[in-house]
Amino acid sequence: MISFLYLQVNIVGMIIIFIILANQQNIDDGTGRQKAFIYLIYSVFTIQFFDSVMWLIDGKQFLYAKTINWAVSGCCYFLNCFVAFIWFIYISLLFYDKKIINKKFWAIIGIPLLVNMVLVILNFKYKIFFYIDENNVYARGPFFFISFLLALPYFLIPFYYCFKIYRTSESILEKKDCAIIMRTYFLPVIGIVFQMFFYGLSLIWICVVLSLLIIFINFQNRRISTDPLTQLNNRYQFDMYLQNIRHGITKGQPYSILIIDVDKFKEVNDTYGHVFGDRVLIETALILRRACQGTGAMIGRYGGDEFYIICKAGVKKEITKGIHQFVEVFNAADSVGVGLSLSIGSSDFLAEESFSKECIVERADKEMYKNKIK
């Protein structure tokens, strides 16, 4: 009866994963985090499948039943650490961790996964994590907890990383993302505690699936507020961000809005076509991202060939200078010779003035068009 109940729980978990996969759009934003999330979903689905097989065959007697039970249990112990490893990679990519491309970083962070894999192989002889008795019944080995300990760094380091960003970041959206990620830890931690101390319970992976569902829902909300072409924030997110500033605790804090327009964009479309025009908009988005890196600024597409940046007033000059520098770099490497040019206008305001959105944007627009005339 208990085996049937846990099998039902796993089936519900796998159905949720199917729903997530069916609605998951494979959008490559250049960071690899979308792929990491998909790999994470597949790995959780795989371990739920193996866990279901364990519950189905445990204690059953048929040809090769014991061999299958050994193999499936071994796969589960390997996947325990592997899923945690993919989670670590996903969080690192989610927050643009540059260390992710460092070979030394991979060598160090892969050690727990490698050790776990070696111990899983040795387990078939020394029964370190688990063993299958003569009645084909699974039982924990004397050092089963080592598998959990090896996976622990892959969960704790990202949590610390998110907490640190949440405490230090000046970006409201980044803080919001960190808060969501930290909340997803709640359910898996409950599952791990109960499963470690109450033998026979199987709660970890359904809790993980529910946490992935929370992340997925957050992704869906993000898509509502994301420009599909440039993958920047859209006009809706512009309004929401100003509301967050107004309702925040930064009264008296000076902010700036930058309105950026691609010069002679209609001519680019007419001369080179709309596909090429889309590429220009994507390249412009990349230039703005690079110029705003490390500033806590929010970047978005206002509409058409207009973009916006909302930032602390103190970093406005740094961002503007960076935009001009990256435009020069782009033009120097441009083989087509389109000659990208951006006009920038800005408007400073205090946090409590953010309710007068139209006035702030109008001031920035006027300055942008003055610069365009020059």
PDB file of C-alpha atoms in Angstrom, residues 9 25 54 88 113 161 197 220 244 252 262 291:
ATOM      1  CA  VAL A   9       3.324  10.717  -5.720  1.00  0.00           C
ATOM      2  CA  GLN A  25      10.328  27.619 -24.685  1.00  0.00           C
ATOM      3  CA  MET A  54      12.674   0.963  -6.938  1.00  0.00           C
ATOM      4  CA  PHE A  88      24.621  24.685  -8.914  1.00  0.00           C
ATOM      5  CA  LEU A 113      30.378  14.725  -8.013  1.00  0.00           C
ATOM      6  CA  TYR A 161      25.524  33.362  -3.287  1.00  0.00           C
ATOM      7  CA  PHE A 197      15.558  10.857   9.914  1.00  0.00           C
ATOM      8  CA  GLN A 220       6.409  32.526 -17.198  1.00  0.00           C
ATOM      9  CA  ASN A 244       8.942  49.420  -6.980  1.00  0.00           C
ATOM     10  CA  GLY A 252      15.480  61.059  -1.359  1.00  0.00           C
ATOM     11  CA  VAL A 262      18.887  54.021 -32.821  1.00  0.00           C
ATOM     12  CA  ALA A 291      27.636  49.168 -20.615  1.00  0.00           C
TER      13      ALA A 291
END
